[in-house]
């Protein structure tokens, strides 16, 4: 749907008359233009600091979000939100160690949304002035994907109803609906309103009629309230709907068949997301239109106003809308909702079909990895909801514990399975996944955010000082993680697969093949006396550095981020009440449930990855640094892109840096701690490829972030470096343990 098509007339999107409800149609009669519209008081309110009106700098406005402007040499971030919880959530996005979350954690009034978003939540039961052509690519796709077979189903039911003789009225209805569903655009399904005896004000260009909530209200209304120009019609006497034999013939023969057809169409169009209007159209037909007397259903083309003698039941203009990626249900994005059945199906099939008789291991592995995506989203939503409704201490604890739960469940499950199988291959996969997460968060997430954000904004600025804090922590964390590897190379033994020398000339040096430093722990004196104590020391120092970073950025030097949070009174909250999508109890329950499901999916992933590792022609390194590392971070990638599109590149950069720092300073020390209590053979010794790829990435990203500016060229440079490193892993030989 184009922007021009989404911009309706004033009455259609006036927040005083537009409501997100099934009863949003309007009963109207033309009683003269002298009747004035009574405005309601404006209850919208923004959390805005008091100094905002006195500030003279240039601004980048954002409705109920972040507002960033430059004042001299400093970059000030002003948070504006419709309630206190949203203000806390937005402030948490700028805090070090807190998960960055884009979606709202409270319900937003439909009146405060844009015209495009309001269109997404319409019930398809109002008429608006037609603008633009109805012959669009989306409508043609509807005809190919849905229209022809829905119309054919109605045609078959039409024949069936005519054969029953008594169901002829429903046969005629099916014929009309067959023609309608073949091309429903530009048509409306109406219900006659001869029973109407009351009047109301007609809004400008109003053509829609409200649904009657109670027929008794019509009978009890008095004709003295009607103006003399409006006639009073007495409805003809007819048999009640539920007293007809044809009704039960229809409910037994016709309605169940059409119910299956509409249910299938509704499911398919909902799964495709962008065709949700088709799902709404089918659901409304099944729930309302097919349960009405056939003589009350009339179909008209939208060529002229229908007047007030009819009420609109269904009216659709476009079957396809790109903006449905914003659609949410109870604050949950529609993609996360649609992927939830995949999680249940994966677990049922994975634990029932243990012998792989019906589904192959490769398919189970793919489904298990894909199931991690929605679970990561629910965990992120739960963390953001609890943090926004709690104080700083609780938010910090929740982010530190559950922020890494997605990755930790997979790492620990893989190490346990490798220990049980007696192979080091799973350990190498875990190290590859750790490195892949580090590389993706340092290079890919900031890079792709800069590219997409740079297409919309020529140049974006960010707080270079706050980025410098994250960069320093990255240097510390990467140096600490790879210190045991450098130590083993300096003092370890060089092992070669085989050496040979010419028998005729013993003075010439030996020719050795496949030489490498022994990092398997077989050199027990070196490992037990030197490397292992070094690993334990680092596993204590890294979390300590993380804690110091929290104190530095959130307490002693919080002015670095220069965040201004409103402390004003929220009139909107006081008038209607703030509605939180997830309460703290519900968010905690979702976190626990998602964590358990994540552990089950991780178990299936590690169980069915073995055939892929054994028979795949691709290096196991590549599988670890791509699929296993980046799939859990897909929600974070989309968060970073959305921040960049809103000209908030600072949060896009912090999304990746926050995860990378948590990998080195929280996740790896936790793995060392787990290995201490339950020895699974995990050693903090990485291959040369992991070592130099990580160090090079940190150097490149710090060079890019030096000037505090970003554009699509810098983002391209980061993504190209990331792809080059992926090419190295793709062509690298598999680990010796695999």
XYZ file of C-alpha atoms in Angstrom:
738
model
C 0.000 0.000 0.000
C 1.453 3.298 -0.987
C 1.673 6.319 1.241
C -0.838 8.176 -0.842
C -3.317 5.380 -0.461
C -2.848 5.278 3.291
C -3.582 8.955 3.787
C -7.323 9.000 4.233
C -9.650 11.877 4.815
C -9.578 13.788 8.049
C -12.477 12.035 9.717
C -11.041 8.617 9.004
C -7.904 9.200 11.028
C -9.085 11.782 13.488
C -8.228 10.333 16.914
C -11.509 11.679 18.230
C -13.566 9.413 16.032
C -11.211 6.614 14.992
C -11.093 3.716 17.402
C -9.495 0.290 17.179
C -12.588 -1.807 17.761
C -14.978 -3.989 15.865
C -17.713 -1.417 16.493
C -15.845 1.387 14.735
C -18.419 1.864 11.963
C -20.493 5.000 12.201
C -24.254 5.419 11.977
C -24.896 8.684 10.192
C -27.672 10.636 8.548
C -27.370 13.971 6.811
C -29.233 16.434 9.028
C -27.491 19.535 7.746
C -24.047 21.028 7.808
C -24.919 23.311 10.706
C -24.288 20.584 13.265
C -20.819 21.166 14.641
C -18.426 18.487 15.734
C -17.704 18.568 19.442
C -14.002 18.162 20.069
C -12.723 16.124 22.945
C -9.824 17.319 25.062
C -6.384 16.266 23.945
C -4.966 13.818 26.435
C -1.689 13.026 24.719
C 1.408 13.872 26.708
C 5.131 13.575 26.105
C 7.835 12.984 28.652
C 9.930 16.046 27.878
C 12.521 17.684 30.135
C 11.916 21.225 31.271
C 14.936 22.633 29.458
C 13.692 21.403 26.096
C 11.686 24.510 25.294
C 14.602 26.786 26.105
C 17.090 24.950 23.982
C 18.058 26.596 20.724
C 20.026 23.844 19.008
C 18.862 21.937 15.975
C 16.852 18.832 16.656
C 15.963 15.606 14.989
C 12.375 15.050 16.100
C 11.099 11.638 17.000
C 7.552 11.022 18.195
C 7.648 9.339 21.567
C 11.214 8.151 21.194
C 14.713 9.521 21.425
C 15.562 13.022 20.337
C 19.199 13.796 19.623
C 20.696 17.181 18.918
C 24.159 18.649 18.927
C 25.028 21.499 21.244
C 28.480 22.778 20.500
C 30.951 19.929 20.857
C 28.754 17.671 23.020
C 26.031 15.274 21.932
C 22.997 15.338 24.159
C 20.358 12.619 24.118
C 16.871 13.589 25.219
C 14.414 10.806 25.961
C 10.761 11.464 25.255
C 8.154 8.835 26.072
C 4.449 8.608 26.748
C 4.882 7.123 30.225
C 7.471 6.424 32.862
C 7.975 2.756 31.974
C 8.803 3.600 28.373
C 11.183 6.318 29.587
C 12.978 3.731 31.757
C 13.202 1.312 28.845
C 14.685 3.987 26.578
C 17.145 5.046 29.287
C 18.225 1.416 29.763
C 19.129 1.259 26.088
C 21.937 3.741 26.745
C 23.234 2.013 29.839
C 26.257 -0.226 29.612
C 25.464 -3.886 30.218
C 21.740 -3.513 29.472
C 20.163 -5.220 26.492
C 19.104 -2.796 23.765
C 15.439 -3.204 22.872
C 13.501 -1.346 20.199
C 9.902 -2.496 20.661
C 7.542 -0.869 23.144
C 6.883 -2.573 26.473
C 3.631 -0.644 27.075
C 0.523 -0.358 24.943
C 0.463 2.678 22.701
C -2.890 4.413 22.109
C -4.005 3.970 18.529
C -4.693 7.701 18.366
C -0.974 8.413 18.777
C 0.114 6.133 15.946
C 0.773 7.194 12.378
C -1.838 6.842 9.637
C 0.017 3.891 8.149
C 0.098 1.999 11.441
C -3.563 2.745 12.158
C -4.442 1.194 8.822
C -2.792 -2.048 9.952
C -5.192 -2.447 12.875
C -8.406 -1.610 11.016
C -11.178 -4.219 11.031
C -12.013 -3.809 7.311
C -15.526 -2.651 8.160
C -15.502 0.977 7.051
C -15.653 2.708 3.695
C -13.270 5.428 2.704
C -12.916 7.508 -0.462
C -11.137 5.464 -3.103
C -7.731 6.815 -4.103
C -5.424 5.157 -6.597
C -5.852 2.062 -8.677
C -7.077 -1.256 -7.302
C -5.058 -3.211 -9.869
C -1.823 -3.625 -7.925
C 0.781 -6.372 -7.716
C -0.496 -7.403 -4.280
C -4.101 -7.702 -5.462
C -3.042 -9.706 -8.504
C -1.015 -11.970 -6.197
C -4.195 -12.471 -4.139
C -6.046 -13.611 -7.251
C -3.318 -16.159 -7.989
C -2.729 -17.391 -4.425
C -6.199 -17.232 -2.870
C -8.968 -15.766 -4.977
C -9.537 -18.485 -7.577
C -9.797 -21.467 -5.227
C -11.898 -19.645 -2.622
C -14.264 -18.609 -5.413
C -14.301 -22.179 -6.738
C -15.169 -23.523 -3.282
C -18.129 -21.164 -3.044
C -19.235 -22.249 -6.507
C -19.217 -25.916 -5.479
C -21.139 -25.186 -2.278
C -23.563 -23.135 -4.371
C -24.338 -26.195 -6.506
C -24.738 -28.305 -3.367
C -27.225 -25.855 -1.858
C -29.289 -25.728 -5.057
C -29.447 -29.536 -5.085
C -30.995 -29.542 -1.623
C -33.852 -27.305 -2.916
C -34.514 -25.994 0.562
C -31.119 -24.305 0.642
C -31.675 -22.237 -2.517
C -31.358 -18.880 -0.644
C -27.928 -19.930 0.564
C -27.050 -21.095 -2.933
C -27.746 -17.583 -4.184
C -25.609 -16.202 -1.348
C -22.738 -18.510 -2.298
C -22.970 -17.361 -5.914
C -22.686 -13.728 -4.852
C -19.781 -14.473 -2.511
C -18.077 -16.541 -5.215
C -17.997 -13.488 -7.443
C -16.943 -11.326 -4.524
C -13.952 -13.377 -3.343
C -12.603 -13.751 -6.847
C -11.843 -10.003 -6.752
C -13.076 -8.374 -3.516
C -11.318 -5.066 -3.998
C -13.488 -2.025 -4.587
C -16.577 -3.862 -3.296
C -18.359 -3.811 0.031
C -20.621 -6.296 1.780
C -23.531 -4.446 3.361
C -26.401 -5.217 5.661
C -29.661 -3.287 5.160
C -30.702 -0.994 7.960
C -34.468 -0.648 7.583
C -34.847 -1.059 11.326
C -32.988 2.119 12.116
C -35.176 4.654 13.935
C -32.584 6.910 15.519
C -30.360 9.615 14.102
C -26.856 10.724 14.633
C -24.427 13.291 13.348
C -22.886 12.677 9.968
C -19.136 13.152 9.909
C -17.506 14.637 6.825
C -17.407 12.100 3.988
C -18.851 9.443 6.264
C -20.195 6.401 4.484
C -19.863 3.674 7.098
C -22.673 2.463 9.326
C -22.157 1.004 12.803
C -23.150 -2.471 13.838
C -26.156 -2.790 16.144
C -25.147 -4.090 19.528
C -28.648 -4.758 20.767
C -31.879 -5.021 18.819
C -33.893 -4.059 21.889
C -32.374 -0.613 21.745
C -33.998 -0.092 18.364
C -37.421 -1.185 19.574
C -37.291 1.031 22.616
C -36.220 4.174 20.725
C -38.928 6.763 20.187
C -39.720 8.260 16.778
C -40.107 11.672 18.417
C -36.315 11.926 18.447
C -36.149 11.664 14.658
C -36.189 14.775 12.486
C -39.308 15.113 10.303
C -37.290 14.549 7.111
C -36.270 11.019 8.094
C -39.020 8.451 7.417
C -39.778 5.648 9.825
C -39.919 2.258 8.180
C -41.699 -0.686 9.705
C -39.853 -3.924 8.898
C -41.880 -6.680 7.256
C -42.688 -9.741 9.306
C -40.548 -12.737 8.473
C -39.493 -16.040 9.990
C -36.740 -15.841 12.520
C -33.303 -17.012 11.443
C -33.059 -19.936 13.859
C -36.598 -21.115 13.100
C -35.871 -21.952 9.463
C -35.109 -25.443 8.206
C -32.765 -23.992 5.583
C -30.580 -22.569 8.348
C -29.797 -26.021 9.699
C -29.244 -27.449 6.219
C -26.730 -24.670 5.654
C -25.004 -25.221 9.003
C -24.722 -28.971 8.320
C -23.706 -29.001 4.652
C -22.425 -25.615 3.541
C -20.899 -23.811 6.501
C -18.444 -26.584 7.599
C -16.976 -26.872 4.085
C -16.559 -23.130 3.745
C -15.200 -23.021 7.282
C -12.344 -25.299 6.236
C -11.664 -23.177 3.151
C -11.670 -19.892 5.060
C -9.627 -21.411 7.872
C -6.959 -22.580 5.434
C -6.903 -19.221 3.647
C -6.730 -17.408 6.974
C -3.811 -19.567 8.170
C -1.790 -19.213 4.969
C -2.316 -15.475 4.648
C -1.455 -14.932 8.323
C 1.777 -16.936 8.019
C 2.823 -14.774 5.063
C 2.404 -11.711 7.350
C 2.202 -9.150 4.538
C -1.166 -10.608 3.459
C -2.802 -10.244 6.882
C -5.679 -8.208 5.318
C -6.680 -11.416 3.534
C -6.675 -13.236 6.882
C -8.877 -10.546 8.432
C -11.262 -10.706 5.463
C -11.633 -14.494 5.745
C -12.004 -14.435 9.525
C -14.669 -11.729 9.395
C -16.581 -13.625 6.705
C -16.511 -16.842 8.703
C -17.502 -15.236 12.014
C -20.158 -12.758 10.842
C -21.297 -12.907 7.236
C -21.852 -16.648 6.863
C -23.960 -16.709 10.037
C -26.384 -14.041 8.825
C -29.701 -14.512 6.991
C -28.849 -14.661 3.266
C -31.343 -11.916 2.383
C -29.473 -9.483 4.659
C -26.182 -9.781 2.751
C -25.772 -7.349 -0.146
C -22.702 -6.690 -2.262
C -22.156 -3.316 -3.928
C -19.361 -1.645 -5.818
C -17.885 1.474 -4.285
C -18.921 3.903 -7.001
C -21.082 6.191 -4.923
C -22.048 6.582 -1.264
C -24.408 3.925 -0.022
C -26.310 6.196 2.319
C -27.325 5.410 5.846
C -29.761 2.608 5.157
C -26.923 0.032 5.185
C -24.116 -0.963 7.494
C -20.707 -2.027 6.223
C -19.724 -5.564 7.133
C -16.640 -5.983 4.980
C -14.679 -3.675 2.712
C -11.129 -4.357 1.512
C -8.995 -2.266 -0.796
C -5.608 -3.990 -0.786
C -4.545 -7.555 -0.020
C -0.867 -6.744 0.508
C 0.827 -4.249 2.825
C 4.579 -4.057 3.381
C 4.145 -2.322 6.737
C 2.725 -5.414 8.424
C 6.221 -6.217 9.665
C 5.324 -3.690 12.401
C 2.166 -5.563 13.399
C 2.128 -6.735 17.014
C -0.115 -8.865 19.201
C 0.068 -7.941 22.881
C 3.387 -6.261 22.177
C 4.842 -9.330 20.411
C 5.939 -8.937 16.826
C 3.885 -10.984 14.374
C 6.959 -12.879 13.119
C 7.717 -14.102 16.653
C 4.085 -15.160 17.027
C 4.127 -17.090 13.753
C 7.374 -18.886 14.609
C 6.136 -20.111 17.990
C 4.307 -23.149 16.485
C 7.627 -24.083 14.863
C 9.166 -24.417 18.327
C 6.427 -26.760 19.537
C 6.512 -28.836 16.347
C 10.303 -29.117 16.502
C 10.278 -30.365 20.088
C 7.477 -32.857 19.491
C 9.030 -34.317 16.347
C 12.550 -34.246 17.775
C 11.735 -36.174 20.947
C 9.096 -38.503 19.493
C 10.884 -39.562 16.304
C 14.133 -40.527 18.012
C 15.104 -43.019 15.297
C 14.739 -40.482 12.447
C 12.175 -42.664 10.697
C 9.981 -39.810 9.517
C 12.251 -36.752 9.605
C 15.971 -36.689 8.842
C 18.621 -35.378 11.217
C 19.408 -32.508 8.855
C 15.789 -31.323 8.898
C 15.635 -31.600 12.686
C 18.850 -29.617 13.016
C 17.520 -26.865 10.756
C 14.223 -26.686 12.649
C 15.961 -26.642 16.043
C 18.292 -23.813 15.015
C 15.391 -21.838 13.539
C 13.414 -22.297 16.756
C 16.108 -20.394 18.624
C 15.115 -17.168 16.794
C 11.651 -16.634 18.373
C 12.876 -17.847 21.759
C 15.652 -15.238 21.660
C 13.015 -12.614 20.920
C 10.855 -13.652 23.895
C 13.877 -13.638 26.185
C 14.799 -10.140 24.999
C 11.240 -8.911 25.470
C 11.123 -10.351 28.971
C 14.435 -8.762 29.956
C 13.353 -5.360 28.634
C 9.967 -5.567 30.397
C 11.424 -6.454 33.790
C 14.215 -3.865 33.524
C 11.799 -1.088 32.559
C 9.545 -1.800 35.558
C 12.332 -2.311 38.100
C 15.127 -0.313 39.654
C 18.691 -0.205 38.426
C 19.985 -3.073 40.575
C 17.281 -5.532 39.512
C 17.688 -4.553 35.862
C 21.447 -5.072 35.995
C 21.068 -8.520 37.585
C 18.431 -9.619 35.063
C 20.535 -8.451 32.115
C 23.669 -10.133 33.469
C 21.938 -13.465 34.116
C 19.415 -13.829 31.292
C 21.286 -11.677 28.745
C 23.600 -14.553 27.851
C 21.221 -17.433 28.518
C 20.595 -18.105 24.817
C 24.235 -18.758 24.006
C 25.108 -20.437 27.302
C 22.433 -23.114 26.919
C 23.889 -24.164 23.577
C 27.527 -24.040 24.727
C 26.958 -26.116 27.863
C 24.752 -28.626 26.032
C 27.374 -29.076 23.301
C 30.194 -29.523 25.816
C 28.196 -32.123 27.743
C 27.402 -34.064 24.578
C 31.038 -33.948 23.444
C 32.239 -35.128 26.853
C 29.745 -37.988 26.748
C 30.846 -38.986 23.239
C 34.529 -38.677 24.131
C 35.372 -36.271 21.290
C 36.894 -32.796 21.171
C 34.937 -31.858 18.059
C 32.086 -30.285 20.032
C 34.569 -28.198 21.996
C 35.997 -26.849 18.742
C 32.475 -26.036 17.544
C 31.830 -24.103 20.767
C 35.052 -22.127 20.317
C 34.111 -21.396 16.708
C 30.664 -20.213 17.826
C 32.224 -17.959 20.485
C 34.560 -16.434 17.918
C 31.783 -16.123 15.353
C 29.574 -14.255 17.833
C 32.477 -11.940 18.616
C 33.199 -11.233 14.932
C 29.539 -10.803 13.999
C 28.842 -8.370 16.826
C 32.003 -6.344 16.208
C 31.818 -6.177 12.419
C 28.506 -7.297 10.934
C 25.890 -5.719 13.234
C 27.479 -2.218 13.208
C 28.318 -2.551 9.514
C 24.873 -3.543 8.250
C 23.296 -0.893 10.502
C 25.561 1.793 9.037
C 24.760 0.701 5.488
C 20.977 0.656 5.860
C 20.918 3.743 8.052
C 23.262 5.522 5.630
C 20.810 5.082 2.773
C 18.252 7.114 4.724
C 20.590 9.528 6.525
C 23.595 10.932 4.705
C 25.773 11.056 7.814
C 25.064 9.898 11.339
C 26.847 10.985 14.499
C 27.407 9.145 17.729
C 29.033 9.840 21.069
C 32.678 8.989 20.406
C 33.533 9.135 24.111
C 30.966 6.521 25.104
C 32.028 4.432 22.107
C 35.595 4.745 23.392
C 34.578 3.127 26.673
C 33.143 0.142 24.817
C 36.236 -0.033 22.602
C 38.528 -0.076 25.626
C 36.514 -2.884 27.170
C 36.710 -4.768 23.880
C 40.518 -4.503 23.897
C 40.652 -5.699 27.488
C 38.257 -8.576 26.921
C 39.852 -9.848 23.699
C 43.335 -9.540 25.188
C 42.264 -11.474 28.261
C 40.465 -14.241 26.364
C 43.362 -14.922 24.010
C 46.166 -14.461 26.576
C 46.371 -18.219 27.345
C 46.622 -18.945 23.614
C 49.531 -16.496 23.214
C 51.172 -17.954 26.328
C 50.954 -21.499 24.967
C 52.516 -20.403 21.688
C 55.384 -18.723 23.492
C 56.190 -21.630 25.818
C 54.467 -24.606 24.217
C 55.933 -27.432 22.166
C 56.029 -27.376 18.379
C 54.618 -30.678 17.142
C 54.935 -31.938 13.558
C 53.116 -34.758 11.827
C 56.249 -36.174 10.204
C 59.822 -35.167 9.408
C 62.167 -36.599 6.806
C 65.719 -36.075 5.609
C 67.724 -37.269 2.652
C 69.790 -40.349 3.611
C 72.646 -39.258 1.319
C 73.074 -35.856 2.970
C 72.605 -35.948 6.707
C 73.832 -32.375 7.150
C 70.739 -30.878 5.504
C 67.823 -29.854 7.760
C 64.760 -32.029 8.235
C 61.639 -31.464 6.166
C 58.600 -31.482 8.494
C 54.900 -31.499 7.603
C 51.860 -30.081 9.422
C 53.669 -28.401 12.279
C 51.674 -26.691 15.007
C 51.870 -25.789 18.662
C 50.488 -28.452 20.960
C 47.423 -26.939 22.629
C 45.682 -30.191 23.475
C 46.811 -30.239 27.088
C 49.009 -33.300 26.527
C 51.973 -31.319 27.859
C 50.743 -31.673 31.402
C 53.567 -29.858 33.246
C 53.123 -26.739 31.131
C 49.329 -26.844 31.177
C 48.788 -27.729 34.844
C 51.484 -25.482 36.321
C 51.235 -22.443 34.063
C 48.336 -22.304 31.586
C 45.540 -23.544 33.847
C 46.296 -21.061 36.681
C 46.478 -18.314 34.055
C 43.027 -19.289 32.762
C 41.533 -19.152 36.277
C 43.151 -15.790 36.923
C 41.713 -14.351 33.718
C 38.278 -15.802 34.476
C 38.289 -13.711 37.665
C 39.773 -10.537 36.172
C 37.391 -10.298 33.206
C 34.140 -10.213 35.269
C 35.856 -7.748 37.607
C 36.610 -5.476 34.655
C 32.981 -5.805 33.547
C 31.779 -4.774 37.008
C 34.133 -1.786 37.007
C 32.765 -0.798 33.596
C 29.239 -0.892 35.012
C 30.198 1.353 37.939
C 32.118 3.735 35.680
C 29.425 4.224 33.038
C 26.337 4.015 35.236
C 27.421 5.717 38.461
C 30.628 7.716 38.644
C 30.798 8.878 34.994
C 27.222 8.613 33.794
C 27.529 12.140 32.345
C 29.475 10.651 29.427
C 26.223 9.543 27.839
C 24.474 12.865 28.702
C 21.017 11.300 28.872
C 18.147 13.520 29.963
C 15.106 11.647 31.260
C 11.870 13.492 31.935
C 10.614 13.764 35.470
C 7.313 15.379 34.587
C 3.793 14.166 35.358
C 2.145 11.931 32.800
C -1.368 13.200 32.188
C -2.076 10.449 29.712
C -1.324 7.859 32.327
C -3.496 9.572 34.848
C -6.433 9.855 32.463
C -6.621 6.378 31.014
C -4.101 4.253 32.887
C -0.832 2.857 31.617
C -1.140 -0.647 30.167
C 2.033 -2.721 30.302
C 2.205 -5.542 27.788
C 3.958 -7.889 30.209
C 3.897 -7.471 33.959
C 7.006 -8.417 35.910
C 5.486 -11.750 36.950
C 4.431 -12.568 33.415
C 7.796 -11.489 31.997
C 9.630 -13.669 34.535
C 7.383 -16.622 33.664
C 8.085 -16.103 29.955
C 11.819 -15.902 30.661
C 11.819 -19.179 32.568
C 9.647 -20.959 29.991
C 11.695 -19.629 27.064
C 14.914 -20.698 28.798
C 13.622 -24.249 29.256
C 12.496 -24.411 25.622
C 15.842 -22.976 24.569
C 17.664 -25.725 26.450
C 15.515 -28.363 24.716
C 16.165 -26.833 21.281
C 19.898 -26.637 22.042
C 19.873 -30.310 22.999
C 18.238 -31.212 19.679
C 20.707 -29.008 17.814
C 23.764 -30.689 19.309
C 22.194 -34.137 18.907
C 21.558 -33.771 15.186
C 24.623 -31.726 14.256
C 26.881 -34.787 14.250
C 25.746 -36.128 10.816
C 26.248 -32.656 9.347
C 29.761 -32.432 10.775
C 30.666 -35.908 9.518
C 29.320 -35.672 5.976
C 29.464 -31.963 5.186
C 32.031 -30.738 2.674
C 32.064 -27.352 4.456
C 34.565 -26.714 7.218
C 33.232 -27.199 10.726
C 34.784 -23.844 11.544
C 32.451 -22.169 9.057
C 29.351 -23.857 10.499
C 30.304 -22.672 13.968
C 31.086 -19.031 13.134
C 27.988 -18.554 10.962
C 24.948 -20.704 11.743
C 25.539 -21.469 15.403
C 26.929 -18.017 16.224
C 24.659 -15.605 14.361
C 21.228 -17.277 14.340
C 20.608 -16.475 18.056
C 21.594 -12.861 17.332
C 19.036 -12.271 14.554
C 16.684 -10.263 16.838
C 19.632 -8.071 17.817
C 20.493 -7.493 14.166
C 16.990 -6.211 13.478
C 17.123 -4.023 16.586
C 20.353 -2.455 15.375
C 18.911 -1.797 11.916
C 15.763 -0.182 13.343
C 17.834 2.092 15.579
C 19.920 3.166 12.576
C 16.830 3.929 10.506
C 15.687 6.254 13.304
C 19.012 8.124 13.081
C 20.177 6.616 16.367
C 23.385 4.941 15.230
C 24.775 5.109 18.776
C 22.441 2.334 19.910
C 23.170 0.325 16.762
C 26.844 0.297 17.681
C 26.139 -0.454 21.327
C 23.977 -3.470 20.369
C 26.997 -5.274 18.947
C 29.552 -4.000 21.466
C 27.376 -5.023 24.415
C 27.062 -8.610 23.163
C 30.761 -8.857 22.282
C 31.808 -7.652 25.743
C 29.384 -10.076 27.407
C 30.805 -12.962 25.356
C 34.330 -12.309 26.618
C 33.650 -11.056 30.142
C 30.646 -13.145 31.187
C 30.062 -16.147 28.933
C 33.634 -17.444 28.730
C 34.283 -17.067 32.488
C 31.003 -18.910 33.124
C 32.178 -21.748 30.881
C 35.435 -21.899 32.850
C 33.444 -21.965 36.091
C 31.196 -24.730 34.754
C 34.242 -26.753 33.676
C 35.710 -26.359 37.167
C 32.730 -27.994 38.866
C 31.982 -30.489 36.079
C 35.052 -31.305 34.017
C 34.035 -31.496 30.351
C 37.570 -30.890 29.063
C 37.052 -27.258 28.013
C 40.352 -25.394 27.652
C 40.637 -21.703 26.832
C 43.072 -22.307 23.960
C 42.023 -21.106 20.498
C 43.406 -21.826 17.044
C 45.529 -19.299 15.162
C 42.617 -18.429 12.874
C 40.379 -17.468 15.817
C 43.201 -15.502 17.446
C 44.224 -13.283 14.554
C 40.688 -12.816 13.185
C 39.488 -11.467 16.536
C 42.469 -9.174 17.102
C 42.277 -7.786 13.569
C 38.527 -7.145 13.928
C 38.955 -5.162 17.144
C 41.661 -3.006 15.559
C 39.543 -2.284 12.471
C 36.396 -1.376 14.383
C 38.286 0.957 16.731
C 39.792 2.753 13.747
C 36.336 3.193 12.190
C 34.859 4.610 15.411
C 37.534 7.228 16.015
C 35.817 10.277 14.441
C 32.338 9.821 15.935
C 30.689 9.798 12.492
C 29.342 7.011 10.313
C 28.064 6.564 6.786
C 27.300 3.710 4.441
C 30.932 3.551 3.194
C 32.288 2.810 6.670
C 29.571 0.215 7.126
C 30.520 -1.370 3.823
C 34.139 -1.589 4.977
C 33.129 -3.458 8.135
C 30.862 -5.875 6.273
C 33.536 -6.569 3.636
C 36.086 -7.363 6.362
C 33.533 -9.705 7.943
C 32.910 -11.480 4.629
C 36.660 -11.856 4.054
C 37.023 -13.551 7.428
C 34.073 -15.821 6.627
C 35.821 -16.789 3.391
C 38.888 -17.754 5.435
C 36.771 -20.006 7.621
C 34.961 -21.465 4.608
C 38.168 -22.650 2.940
C 40.003 -23.531 6.167
C 40.628 -27.223 6.914
C 38.407 -28.808 9.519
C 39.696 -28.987 13.111
C 41.871 -31.983 13.857
C 39.442 -33.140 16.529
C 36.665 -33.414 13.931
